[in-house]
């Protein structure tokens, strides 16, 4: 059985060799503990953030942390996915204009895909025009927006207004990221919000299963 406390610490220490070794053990065990492993990696990212804020880590460390988290999420994704699940529906995902943080977005993506939803990931710094275009082309029923900068809330508001103006009244919108609150959700005009990736994925799954 993999040691998740050790995994969390290894992620916080940016010890790539140990992180990959423990994830290898999770896979060898059949992947039953993939959800706990993902949570441990996320908890390790919190340690990275604390070390950055205390001056122990620098921007280069954050970029390395982002790559390591993306690698971990990619390794865990096939273990999280229920291979019996048929596609529940389609979802467009993006980090909004002005914001290039994508670690949280990529975690949400892994969990949404694991819930059996097809994700159209537009990347970072994405504005209303690209999102409306992707909704048109994909026929997605859900739009998920991520933003970590306080400023992201303004971009989200603009995007949701543009989506509604383009006539996508039936598209459900969920917003997430550190600055998002219930109050912001209302201002943005979104249908739901969460700062918890697993909870957000669950909301999308419930919408598409209904
Ligand atoms: C890593 C990091 C970076 C990396 C990003 C690498 C990458 N590939 O993403 C780099 C070095 C590039 C970076 C750059 C900058 N950063 Co920065 N960064 C961080 C840091 C340390 C961690 C962010 C992170 O990834 N957290 C881990 C993830 C997992 O958490 P998360 O994003 O919140 O996501 C979770 C939830 O919110 C939720 N979620 C997220 N999205 C969604 C979406 C949906 C739909 C749902 C349901 C849920 C959900 O699920 C996730 C998992 O639980 C934070 C500090 C901190 N402690 O948070 C600063 C921080 C976010 N950065 C900050 C700033 C200011 C910047 C810069 C402007 C710095 C500069 N002067 O250049 C630039 C931004 C440029 C830009 N235009 O975006 C500030 C933001 C302040 C603010 N409130 O506006 C912070 C808070 C640091 C600080 N204390 O000042 N940064």
PDB file of C-alpha atoms and ligand atoms in Angstrom:
ATOM      1  CA  UNK A   1       0.000   0.000   0.000  1.00  0.00           C
ATOM      2  CA  UNK A   2       1.461   3.366  -1.053  1.00  0.00           C
ATOM      3  CA  UNK A   3       2.279   5.873   1.691  1.00  0.00           C
ATOM      4  CA  UNK A   4       0.217   8.999   0.929  1.00  0.00           C
ATOM      5  CA  UNK A   5       1.817  11.149   3.640  1.00  0.00           C
ATOM      6  CA  UNK A   6       5.177  10.381   2.007  1.00  0.00           C
ATOM      7  CA  UNK A   7       3.695  11.241  -1.406  1.00  0.00           C
ATOM      8  CA  UNK A   8       2.413  14.601  -0.114  1.00  0.00           C
ATOM      9  CA  UNK A   9       5.820  15.433   1.399  1.00  0.00           C
ATOM     10  CA  UNK A  10       7.649  14.287  -1.762  1.00  0.00           C
ATOM     11  CA  UNK A  11       5.443  16.578  -3.873  1.00  0.00           C
ATOM     12  CA  UNK A  12       6.064  19.464  -1.471  1.00  0.00           C
ATOM     13  CA  UNK A  13       9.831  18.752  -1.683  1.00  0.00           C
ATOM     14  CA  UNK A  14       9.568  18.539  -5.502  1.00  0.00           C
ATOM     15  CA  UNK A  15      11.229  15.112  -5.279  1.00  0.00           C
ATOM     16  CA  UNK A  16      10.252  13.892  -8.753  1.00  0.00           C
ATOM     17  CA  UNK A  17      11.940  10.485  -8.413  1.00  0.00           C
ATOM     18  CA  UNK A  18      10.064   9.646  -5.200  1.00  0.00           C
ATOM     19  CA  UNK A  19       6.721  11.027  -6.498  1.00  0.00           C
ATOM     20  CA  UNK A  20       6.937   8.848  -9.626  1.00  0.00           C
ATOM     21  CA  UNK A  21       8.069   5.836  -7.592  1.00  0.00           C
ATOM     22  CA  UNK A  22       5.036   6.084  -5.259  1.00  0.00           C
ATOM     23  CA  UNK A  23       2.662   6.636  -8.194  1.00  0.00           C
ATOM     24  CA  UNK A  24       4.199   3.514  -9.793  1.00  0.00           C
ATOM     25  CA  UNK A  25       3.273   1.598  -6.614  1.00  0.00           C
ATOM     26  CA  UNK A  26      -0.303   2.959  -6.827  1.00  0.00           C
ATOM     27  CA  UNK A  27      -0.552   1.703 -10.429  1.00  0.00           C
ATOM     28  CA  UNK A  28       0.999  -1.676  -9.519  1.00  0.00           C
ATOM     29  CA  UNK A  29      -1.638  -2.078  -6.772  1.00  0.00           C
ATOM     30  CA  UNK A  30      -4.318  -1.869  -9.464  1.00  0.00           C
ATOM     31  CA  UNK A  31      -5.050   1.846  -9.060  1.00  0.00           C
ATOM     32  CA  UNK A  32      -7.716   1.437  -6.351  1.00  0.00           C
ATOM     33  CA  UNK A  33      -6.071   4.214  -4.343  1.00  0.00           C
ATOM     34  CA  UNK A  34      -5.658   6.627  -7.289  1.00  0.00           C
ATOM     35  CA  UNK A  35      -8.140   9.126  -5.788  1.00  0.00           C
ATOM     36  CA  UNK A  36      -6.186   9.269  -2.498  1.00  0.00           C
ATOM     37  CA  UNK A  37      -2.946   9.614  -4.472  1.00  0.00           C
ATOM     38  CA  UNK A  38      -4.353  12.587  -6.414  1.00  0.00           C
ATOM     39  CA  UNK A  39      -5.496  14.214  -3.154  1.00  0.00           C
ATOM     40  CA  UNK A  40      -2.013  13.697  -1.677  1.00  0.00           C
ATOM     41  CA  UNK A  41      -0.421  15.344  -4.734  1.00  0.00           C
ATOM     42  CA  UNK A  42      -2.819  18.302  -4.398  1.00  0.00           C
ATOM     43  CA  UNK A  43      -1.960  18.608  -0.694  1.00  0.00           C
ATOM     44  CA  UNK A  44       1.716  18.597  -1.705  1.00  0.00           C
ATOM     45  CA  UNK A  45       0.991  21.509  -4.068  1.00  0.00           C
ATOM     46  CA  UNK A  46      -0.311  23.469  -1.073  1.00  0.00           C
ATOM     47  CA  UNK A  47       3.085  22.937   0.574  1.00  0.00           C
ATOM     48  CA  UNK A  48       4.740  24.213  -2.633  1.00  0.00           C
ATOM     49  CA  UNK A  49       2.569  27.352  -2.450  1.00  0.00           C
ATOM     50  CA  UNK A  50       3.501  27.901   1.205  1.00  0.00           C
ATOM     51  CA  UNK A  51       7.210  27.462   0.445  1.00  0.00           C
ATOM     52  CA  UNK A  52       6.894  30.002  -2.378  1.00  0.00           C
ATOM     53  CA  UNK A  53       5.160  32.511  -0.155  1.00  0.00           C
ATOM     54  CA  UNK A  54       7.798  32.068   2.592  1.00  0.00           C
ATOM     55  CA  UNK A  55      10.583  32.712   0.066  1.00  0.00           C
ATOM     56  CA  UNK A  56      12.011  29.162   0.085  1.00  0.00           C
ATOM     57  CA  UNK A  57      10.889  28.481  -3.479  1.00  0.00           C
ATOM     58  CA  UNK A  58      11.181  30.701  -6.552  1.00  0.00           C
ATOM     59  CA  UNK A  59       9.159  31.041  -9.750  1.00  0.00           C
ATOM     60  CA  UNK A  60      11.262  28.336 -11.468  1.00  0.00           C
ATOM     61  CA  UNK A  61      10.252  25.920  -8.683  1.00  0.00           C
ATOM     62  CA  UNK A  62       6.576  26.768  -9.257  1.00  0.00           C
ATOM     63  CA  UNK A  63       6.905  26.030 -12.962  1.00  0.00           C
ATOM     64  CA  UNK A  64       8.621  22.727 -12.150  1.00  0.00           C
ATOM     65  CA  UNK A  65       5.828  21.986  -9.633  1.00  0.00           C
ATOM     66  CA  UNK A  66       3.218  22.623 -12.330  1.00  0.00           C
ATOM     67  CA  UNK A  67       4.915  20.208 -14.712  1.00  0.00           C
ATOM     68  CA  UNK A  68       5.259  17.567 -11.996  1.00  0.00           C
ATOM     69  CA  UNK A  69       1.581  17.907 -11.000  1.00  0.00           C
ATOM     70  CA  UNK A  70       0.545  17.622 -14.659  1.00  0.00           C
ATOM     71  CA  UNK A  71       2.681  14.495 -15.010  1.00  0.00           C
ATOM     72  CA  UNK A  72       1.132  13.005 -11.862  1.00  0.00           C
ATOM     73  CA  UNK A  73      -2.418  13.811 -13.037  1.00  0.00           C
ATOM     74  CA  UNK A  74      -1.702  12.251 -16.456  1.00  0.00           C
ATOM     75  CA  UNK A  75      -0.397   9.059 -14.802  1.00  0.00           C
ATOM     76  CA  UNK A  76      -3.382   8.824 -12.451  1.00  0.00           C
ATOM     77  CA  UNK A  77      -6.081   9.683 -14.989  1.00  0.00           C
ATOM     78  CA  UNK A  78      -6.402   6.209 -16.595  1.00  0.00           C
ATOM     79  CA  UNK A  79      -6.553   4.709 -13.097  1.00  0.00           C
ATOM     80  CA  UNK A  80      -9.344   7.094 -12.066  1.00  0.00           C
ATOM     81  CA  UNK A  81     -11.461   6.550 -15.151  1.00  0.00           C
ATOM     82  CA  UNK A  82     -14.230   4.016 -14.961  1.00  0.00           C
ATOM     83  CA  UNK A  83     -13.654   2.204 -18.231  1.00  0.00           C
ATOM     84  CA  UNK A  84     -17.266   1.012 -18.221  1.00  0.00           C
ATOM     85  CA  UNK A  85     -18.551   4.597 -18.282  1.00  0.00           C
ATOM     86  CA  UNK A  86     -19.897   5.793 -21.594  1.00  0.00           C
ATOM     87  CA  UNK A  87     -19.537   9.475 -22.438  1.00  0.00           C
ATOM     88  CA  UNK A  88     -22.085  11.445 -20.424  1.00  0.00           C
ATOM     89  CA  UNK A  89     -21.690  14.571 -22.533  1.00  0.00           C
ATOM     90  CA  UNK A  90     -19.344  17.343 -23.594  1.00  0.00           C
ATOM     91  CA  UNK A  91     -17.763  20.205 -21.659  1.00  0.00           C
ATOM     92  CA  UNK A  92     -15.636  23.199 -22.652  1.00  0.00           C
ATOM     93  CA  UNK A  93     -12.903  24.107 -20.139  1.00  0.00           C
ATOM     94  CA  UNK A  94     -10.548  27.105 -19.976  1.00  0.00           C
ATOM     95  CA  UNK A  95      -8.497  29.336 -17.726  1.00  0.00           C
ATOM     96  CA  UNK A  96      -9.942  32.765 -18.432  1.00  0.00           C
ATOM     97  CA  UNK A  97      -8.404  35.757 -20.194  1.00  0.00           C
ATOM     98  CA  UNK A  98      -5.574  37.475 -18.343  1.00  0.00           C
ATOM     99  CA  UNK A  99      -4.769  34.389 -16.249  1.00  0.00           C
ATOM    100  CA  UNK A 100      -2.139  31.777 -17.127  1.00  0.00           C
ATOM    101  CA  UNK A 101      -2.437  29.530 -14.053  1.00  0.00           C
ATOM    102  CA  UNK A 102      -3.381  26.054 -15.213  1.00  0.00           C
ATOM    103  CA  UNK A 103      -2.422  23.621 -12.466  1.00  0.00           C
ATOM    104  CA  UNK A 104      -5.913  23.752 -10.921  1.00  0.00           C
ATOM    105  CA  UNK A 105      -7.568  23.632 -14.349  1.00  0.00           C
ATOM    106  CA  UNK A 106      -5.615  20.508 -15.252  1.00  0.00           C
ATOM    107  CA  UNK A 107      -6.634  18.780 -12.014  1.00  0.00           C
ATOM    108  CA  UNK A 108     -10.284  19.631 -12.667  1.00  0.00           C
ATOM    109  CA  UNK A 109      -9.885  18.331 -16.222  1.00  0.00           C
ATOM    110  CA  UNK A 110      -8.506  14.982 -15.011  1.00  0.00           C
ATOM    111  CA  UNK A 111     -11.422  14.539 -12.588  1.00  0.00           C
ATOM    112  CA  UNK A 112     -14.085  15.631 -15.107  1.00  0.00           C
ATOM    113  CA  UNK A 113     -12.702  13.204 -17.703  1.00  0.00           C
ATOM    114  CA  UNK A 114     -12.595  10.499 -15.052  1.00  0.00           C
ATOM    115  CA  UNK A 115     -16.327  11.152 -14.509  1.00  0.00           C
ATOM    116  CA  UNK A 116     -16.911  10.118 -18.138  1.00  0.00           C
ATOM    117  CA  UNK A 117     -17.258  13.583 -19.692  1.00  0.00           C
ATOM    118  CA  UNK A 118     -15.547  14.596 -22.957  1.00  0.00           C
ATOM    119  CA  UNK A 119     -13.485  17.738 -22.310  1.00  0.00           C
ATOM    120  CA  UNK A 120     -12.559  20.398 -24.878  1.00  0.00           C
ATOM    121  CA  UNK A 121      -9.640  22.115 -23.124  1.00  0.00           C
ATOM    122  CA  UNK A 122      -8.899  25.535 -24.639  1.00  0.00           C
ATOM    123  CA  UNK A 123      -5.869  26.156 -22.406  1.00  0.00           C
ATOM    124  CA  UNK A 124      -5.059  29.427 -20.624  1.00  0.00           C
ATOM    125  CA  UNK A 125      -5.712  33.154 -21.205  1.00  0.00           C
ATOM    126  CA  UNK A 126      -8.892  32.355 -23.136  1.00  0.00           C
ATOM    127  CA  UNK A 127     -11.430  35.051 -24.025  1.00  0.00           C
ATOM    128  CA  UNK A 128     -15.115  35.061 -24.859  1.00  0.00           C
ATOM    129  CA  UNK A 129     -14.740  34.740 -28.622  1.00  0.00           C
ATOM    130  CA  UNK A 130     -12.788  31.464 -28.497  1.00  0.00           C
ATOM    131  CA  UNK A 131     -15.191  30.048 -25.932  1.00  0.00           C
ATOM    132  CA  UNK A 132     -18.328  30.930 -27.903  1.00  0.00           C
ATOM    133  CA  UNK A 133     -16.690  29.429 -31.038  1.00  0.00           C
ATOM    134  CA  UNK A 134     -15.862  26.195 -29.231  1.00  0.00           C
ATOM    135  CA  UNK A 135     -19.386  25.909 -27.782  1.00  0.00           C
ATOM    136  CA  UNK A 136     -20.749  26.283 -31.328  1.00  0.00           C
ATOM    137  CA  UNK A 137     -18.411  23.695 -32.852  1.00  0.00           C
ATOM    138  CA  UNK A 138     -18.472  21.120 -30.061  1.00  0.00           C
ATOM    139  CA  UNK A 139     -22.126  21.289 -29.056  1.00  0.00           C
ATOM    140  CA  UNK A 140     -20.973  21.068 -25.426  1.00  0.00           C
ATOM    141  CA  UNK A 141     -23.673  21.283 -22.745  1.00  0.00           C
ATOM    142  CA  UNK A 142     -21.392  22.568 -19.968  1.00  0.00           C
ATOM    143  CA  UNK A 143     -18.827  25.375 -19.692  1.00  0.00           C
ATOM    144  CA  UNK A 144     -16.240  25.233 -16.884  1.00  0.00           C
ATOM    145  CA  UNK A 145     -14.101  28.312 -16.218  1.00  0.00           C
ATOM    146  CA  UNK A 146     -11.005  28.445 -14.033  1.00  0.00           C
ATOM    147  CA  UNK A 147      -9.220  31.500 -12.651  1.00  0.00           C
ATOM    148  CA  UNK A 148      -6.751  32.038  -9.825  1.00  0.00           C
ATOM    149  CA  UNK A 149      -6.113  35.780 -10.091  1.00  0.00           C
ATOM    150  CA  UNK A 150      -8.646  38.098  -8.447  1.00  0.00           C
ATOM    151  CA  UNK A 151      -8.893  39.769 -11.853  1.00  0.00           C
ATOM    152  CA  UNK A 152     -10.189  36.464 -13.316  1.00  0.00           C
ATOM    153  CA  UNK A 153     -13.609  37.204 -11.865  1.00  0.00           C
ATOM    154  CA  UNK A 154     -14.011  40.129 -14.299  1.00  0.00           C
ATOM    155  CA  UNK A 155     -13.037  37.942 -17.252  1.00  0.00           C
ATOM    156  CA  UNK A 156     -15.501  35.278 -16.126  1.00  0.00           C
ATOM    157  CA  UNK A 157     -18.282  37.866 -15.979  1.00  0.00           C
ATOM    158  CA  UNK A 158     -17.486  39.044 -19.533  1.00  0.00           C
ATOM    159  CA  UNK A 159     -17.350  35.490 -20.864  1.00  0.00           C
ATOM    160  CA  UNK A 160     -20.651  34.426 -19.295  1.00  0.00           C
ATOM    161  CA  UNK A 161     -22.347  37.583 -20.650  1.00  0.00           C
ATOM    162  CA  UNK A 162     -21.003  36.801 -24.147  1.00  0.00           C
ATOM    163  CA  UNK A 163     -22.124  33.169 -23.930  1.00  0.00           C
ATOM    164  CA  UNK A 164     -25.657  34.240 -22.962  1.00  0.00           C
ATOM    165  CA  UNK A 165     -25.685  36.954 -25.673  1.00  0.00           C
ATOM    166  CA  UNK A 166     -24.738  34.289 -28.244  1.00  0.00           C
ATOM    167  CA  UNK A 167     -27.899  32.388 -27.286  1.00  0.00           C
ATOM    168  CA  UNK A 168     -26.410  29.498 -25.293  1.00  0.00           C
ATOM    169  CA  UNK A 169     -29.035  29.756 -22.559  1.00  0.00           C
ATOM    170  CA  UNK A 170     -29.103  25.995 -22.036  1.00  0.00           C
ATOM    171  CA  UNK A 171     -25.361  25.693 -21.469  1.00  0.00           C
ATOM    172  CA  UNK A 172     -24.673  25.230 -17.750  1.00  0.00           C
ATOM    173  CA  UNK A 173     -21.755  27.251 -16.402  1.00  0.00           C
ATOM    174  CA  UNK A 174     -19.518  26.320 -13.466  1.00  0.00           C
ATOM    175  CA  UNK A 175     -16.717  28.561 -12.224  1.00  0.00           C
ATOM    176  CA  UNK A 176     -13.825  27.716  -9.906  1.00  0.00           C
ATOM    177  CA  UNK A 177     -10.443  28.786  -8.632  1.00  0.00           C
ATOM    178  CA  UNK A 178      -9.154  30.357  -5.439  1.00  0.00           C
ATOM    179  CA  UNK A 179     -10.934  33.771  -5.589  1.00  0.00           C
ATOM    180  CA  UNK A 180     -14.371  32.405  -6.510  1.00  0.00           C
ATOM    181  CA  UNK A 181     -17.116  32.600  -3.880  1.00  0.00           C
ATOM    182  CA  UNK A 182     -20.915  32.196  -3.834  1.00  0.00           C
ATOM    183  CA  UNK A 183     -21.222  35.973  -4.121  1.00  0.00           C
ATOM    184  CA  UNK A 184     -18.892  36.077  -7.139  1.00  0.00           C
ATOM    185  CA  UNK A 185     -20.790  33.179  -8.722  1.00  0.00           C
ATOM    186  CA  UNK A 186     -23.931  35.276  -8.599  1.00  0.00           C
ATOM    187  CA  UNK A 187     -22.216  38.379  -9.991  1.00  0.00           C
ATOM    188  CA  UNK A 188     -20.646  36.314 -12.796  1.00  0.00           C
ATOM    189  CA  UNK A 189     -24.045  34.815 -13.654  1.00  0.00           C
ATOM    190  CA  UNK A 190     -22.808  31.218 -13.385  1.00  0.00           C
ATOM    191  CA  UNK A 191     -25.001  28.278 -12.392  1.00  0.00           C
ATOM    192  CA  UNK A 192     -22.555  26.785  -9.883  1.00  0.00           C
ATOM    193  CA  UNK A 193     -19.144  27.313  -8.324  1.00  0.00           C
ATOM    194  CA  UNK A 194     -16.575  25.346  -6.370  1.00  0.00           C
ATOM    195  CA  UNK A 195     -12.986  25.647  -5.224  1.00  0.00           C
ATOM    196  CA  UNK A 196     -12.856  21.874  -4.935  1.00  0.00           C
ATOM    197  CA  UNK A 197     -12.060  20.003  -8.142  1.00  0.00           C
ATOM    198  CA  UNK A 198     -13.760  16.758  -7.086  1.00  0.00           C
ATOM    199  CA  UNK A 199     -16.938  18.557  -6.010  1.00  0.00           C
ATOM    200  CA  UNK A 200     -16.959  20.509  -9.301  1.00  0.00           C
ATOM    201  CA  UNK A 201     -16.581  17.326 -11.342  1.00  0.00           C
ATOM    202  CA  UNK A 202     -19.480  15.835  -9.374  1.00  0.00           C
ATOM    203  CA  UNK A 203     -21.712  18.822 -10.167  1.00  0.00           C
ATOM    204  CA  UNK A 204     -20.937  18.482 -13.911  1.00  0.00           C
ATOM    205  CA  UNK A 205     -21.621  14.744 -13.780  1.00  0.00           C
ATOM    206  CA  UNK A 206     -24.973  15.361 -12.052  1.00  0.00           C
ATOM    207  CA  UNK A 207     -25.971  17.978 -14.665  1.00  0.00           C
ATOM    208  CA  UNK A 208     -25.168  15.627 -17.539  1.00  0.00           C
ATOM    209  CA  UNK A 209     -26.781  12.593 -15.921  1.00  0.00           C
ATOM    210  CA  UNK A 210     -30.046  14.414 -15.224  1.00  0.00           C
TER     211      UNK A 210
HETATM  212  C1  LIG B   1       1.992  28.118  -9.245  1.00  0.00           C
HETATM  213  C2  LIG B   1       1.730  29.599  -9.247  1.00  0.00           C
HETATM  214  C3  LIG B   1       2.152  30.319 -10.374  1.00  0.00           C
HETATM  215  C4  LIG B   1       2.801  29.674 -11.599  1.00  0.00           C
HETATM  216  C5  LIG B   1       1.667  29.055 -12.449  1.00  0.00           C
HETATM  217  C6  LIG B   1       2.123  27.784 -13.147  1.00  0.00           C
HETATM  218  C7  LIG B   1       0.955  27.112 -13.815  1.00  0.00           C
HETATM  219  N1  LIG B   1       1.290  26.331 -14.819  1.00  0.00           N
HETATM  220  O1  LIG B   1      -0.197  27.263 -13.448  1.00  0.00           O
HETATM  221  C8  LIG B   1       3.462  30.908 -12.292  1.00  0.00           C
HETATM  222  C9  LIG B   1       4.899  31.021 -11.787  1.00  0.00           C
HETATM  223  C10 LIG B   1       3.516  30.887 -13.817  1.00  0.00           C
HETATM  224  C11 LIG B   1       2.648  32.048 -11.726  1.00  0.00           C
HETATM  225  C12 LIG B   1       2.549  33.285 -12.328  1.00  0.00           C
HETATM  226  C13 LIG B   1       1.900  34.364 -11.749  1.00  0.00           C
HETATM  227  N2  LIG B   1       1.308  34.442 -10.559  1.00  0.00           N
HETATM  228 CO1  LIG B   1       1.000  32.890  -9.497  1.00  0.00          CO
HETATM  229  N3  LIG B   1       0.834  31.521  -8.121  1.00  0.00           N
HETATM  230  C14 LIG B   1       1.111  30.250  -8.146  1.00  0.00           C
HETATM  231  C15 LIG B   1       0.751  29.635  -6.759  1.00  0.00           C
HETATM  232  C16 LIG B   1       2.032  29.456  -5.930  1.00  0.00           C
HETATM  233  C17 LIG B   1       0.027  28.314  -6.775  1.00  0.00           C
HETATM  234  C18 LIG B   1      -1.244  28.292  -7.676  1.00  0.00           C
HETATM  235  C19 LIG B   1      -1.652  26.865  -7.844  1.00  0.00           C
HETATM  236  O2  LIG B   1      -1.383  26.246  -8.858  1.00  0.00           O
HETATM  237  N4  LIG B   1      -2.244  26.288  -6.777  1.00  0.00           N
HETATM  238  C20 LIG B   1      -2.573  24.873  -6.758  1.00  0.00           C
HETATM  239  C21 LIG B   1      -3.909  24.634  -7.523  1.00  0.00           C
HETATM  240  C22 LIG B   1      -4.206  23.123  -7.467  1.00  0.00           C
HETATM  241  O3  LIG B   1      -4.940  25.353  -6.849  1.00  0.00           O
HETATM  242  P1  LIG B   1      -6.080  26.176  -7.628  1.00  0.00           P
HETATM  243  O4  LIG B   1      -5.549  26.779  -8.865  1.00  0.00           O
HETATM  244  O5  LIG B   1      -6.746  27.059  -6.653  1.00  0.00           O
HETATM  245  O6  LIG B   1      -7.082  25.058  -8.108  1.00  0.00           O
HETATM  246  C23 LIG B   1      -7.867  24.273  -7.220  1.00  0.00           C
HETATM  247  C24 LIG B   1      -9.223  24.873  -6.910  1.00  0.00           C
HETATM  248  O7  LIG B   1      -9.241  26.288  -6.927  1.00  0.00           O
HETATM  249  C25 LIG B   1     -10.145  24.247  -7.898  1.00  0.00           C
HETATM  250  N5  LIG B   1     -10.348  24.861  -9.215  1.00  0.00           N
HETATM  251  C26 LIG B   1      -9.504  25.557  -9.997  1.00  0.00           C
HETATM  252  N6  LIG B   1     -10.077  25.879 -11.154  1.00  0.00           N
HETATM  253  C27 LIG B   1     -11.321  25.364 -11.138  1.00  0.00           C
HETATM  254  C28 LIG B   1     -12.326  25.385 -12.097  1.00  0.00           C
HETATM  255  C29 LIG B   1     -13.528  24.756 -11.812  1.00  0.00           C
HETATM  256  C30 LIG B   1     -14.616  24.772 -12.830  1.00  0.00           C
HETATM  257  C31 LIG B   1     -13.723  24.106 -10.558  1.00  0.00           C
HETATM  258  C32 LIG B   1     -15.003  23.439 -10.263  1.00  0.00           C
HETATM  259  C33 LIG B   1     -12.709  24.085  -9.617  1.00  0.00           C
HETATM  260  C34 LIG B   1     -11.510  24.702  -9.909  1.00  0.00           C
HETATM  261  O8  LIG B   1      -9.615  22.973  -8.099  1.00  0.00           O
HETATM  262  C35 LIG B   1      -8.196  22.980  -7.942  1.00  0.00           C
HETATM  263  C36 LIG B   1      -7.832  21.726  -7.178  1.00  0.00           C
HETATM  264  O9  LIG B   1      -8.343  21.720  -5.886  1.00  0.00           O
HETATM  265  C37 LIG B   1      -0.192  30.754  -6.146  1.00  0.00           C
HETATM  266  C38 LIG B   1      -0.120  30.897  -4.615  1.00  0.00           C
HETATM  267  C39 LIG B   1      -0.994  29.907  -3.901  1.00  0.00           C
HETATM  268  N7  LIG B   1      -0.560  29.502  -2.768  1.00  0.00           N
HETATM  269  O10 LIG B   1      -2.060  29.551  -4.387  1.00  0.00           O
HETATM  270  C40 LIG B   1       0.323  32.014  -6.862  1.00  0.00           C
HETATM  271  C41 LIG B   1      -0.680  33.136  -7.128  1.00  0.00           C
HETATM  272  C42 LIG B   1      -2.000  32.580  -7.613  1.00  0.00           C
HETATM  273  N8  LIG B   1      -0.030  33.934  -8.252  1.00  0.00           N
HETATM  274  C43 LIG B   1      -0.199  35.165  -8.115  1.00  0.00           C
HETATM  275  C44 LIG B   1       0.322  36.120  -9.028  1.00  0.00           C
HETATM  276  C45 LIG B   1       0.116  37.590  -8.667  1.00  0.00           C
HETATM  277  C46 LIG B   1       1.000  35.720 -10.203  1.00  0.00           C
HETATM  278  C47 LIG B   1       1.603  36.638 -11.275  1.00  0.00           C
HETATM  279  C48 LIG B   1       0.743  37.851 -11.654  1.00  0.00           C
HETATM  280  C49 LIG B   1       2.990  37.042 -10.767  1.00  0.00           C
HETATM  281  C50 LIG B   1       3.698  38.106 -11.576  1.00  0.00           C
HETATM  282  N9  LIG B   1       3.847  39.227 -10.959  1.00  0.00           N
HETATM  283  O11 LIG B   1       4.048  37.864 -12.712  1.00  0.00           O
HETATM  284  C51 LIG B   1       1.773  35.660 -12.461  1.00  0.00           C
HETATM  285  C52 LIG B   1       0.452  35.552 -13.268  1.00  0.00           C
HETATM  286  C53 LIG B   1       0.506  35.926 -14.650  1.00  0.00           C
HETATM  287  C54 LIG B   1      -0.865  35.688 -15.241  1.00  0.00           C
HETATM  288  N10 LIG B   1      -1.251  36.570 -16.145  1.00  0.00           N
HETATM  289  O12 LIG B   1      -1.597  34.762 -14.913  1.00  0.00           O
HETATM  290  C55 LIG B   1      -1.034  35.550  -6.884  1.00  0.00           C
HETATM  291  C56 LIG B   1      -2.477  35.955  -7.257  1.00  0.00           C
HETATM  292  C57 LIG B   1      -2.967  37.136  -6.447  1.00  0.00           C
HETATM  293  C58 LIG B   1      -4.383  37.434  -6.787  1.00  0.00           C
HETATM  294  N11 LIG B   1      -5.272  37.080  -5.860  1.00  0.00           N
HETATM  295  O13 LIG B   1      -4.711  37.946  -7.819  1.00  0.00           O
HETATM  296  C59 LIG B   1      -0.883  34.253  -6.020  1.00  0.00           C
HETATM  297  C60 LIG B   1      -2.077  33.985  -5.082  1.00  0.00           C
HETATM  298  C61 LIG B   1       0.444  34.426  -5.196  1.00  0.00           C
HETATM  299  C62 LIG B   1       0.356  35.534  -4.167  1.00  0.00           C
HETATM  300  N12 LIG B   1       0.137  35.196  -2.926  1.00  0.00           N
HETATM  301  O14 LIG B   1       0.503  36.689  -4.493  1.00  0.00           O
HETATM  302  N13 LIG B   1       2.024  31.679 -10.559  1.00  0.00           N
END
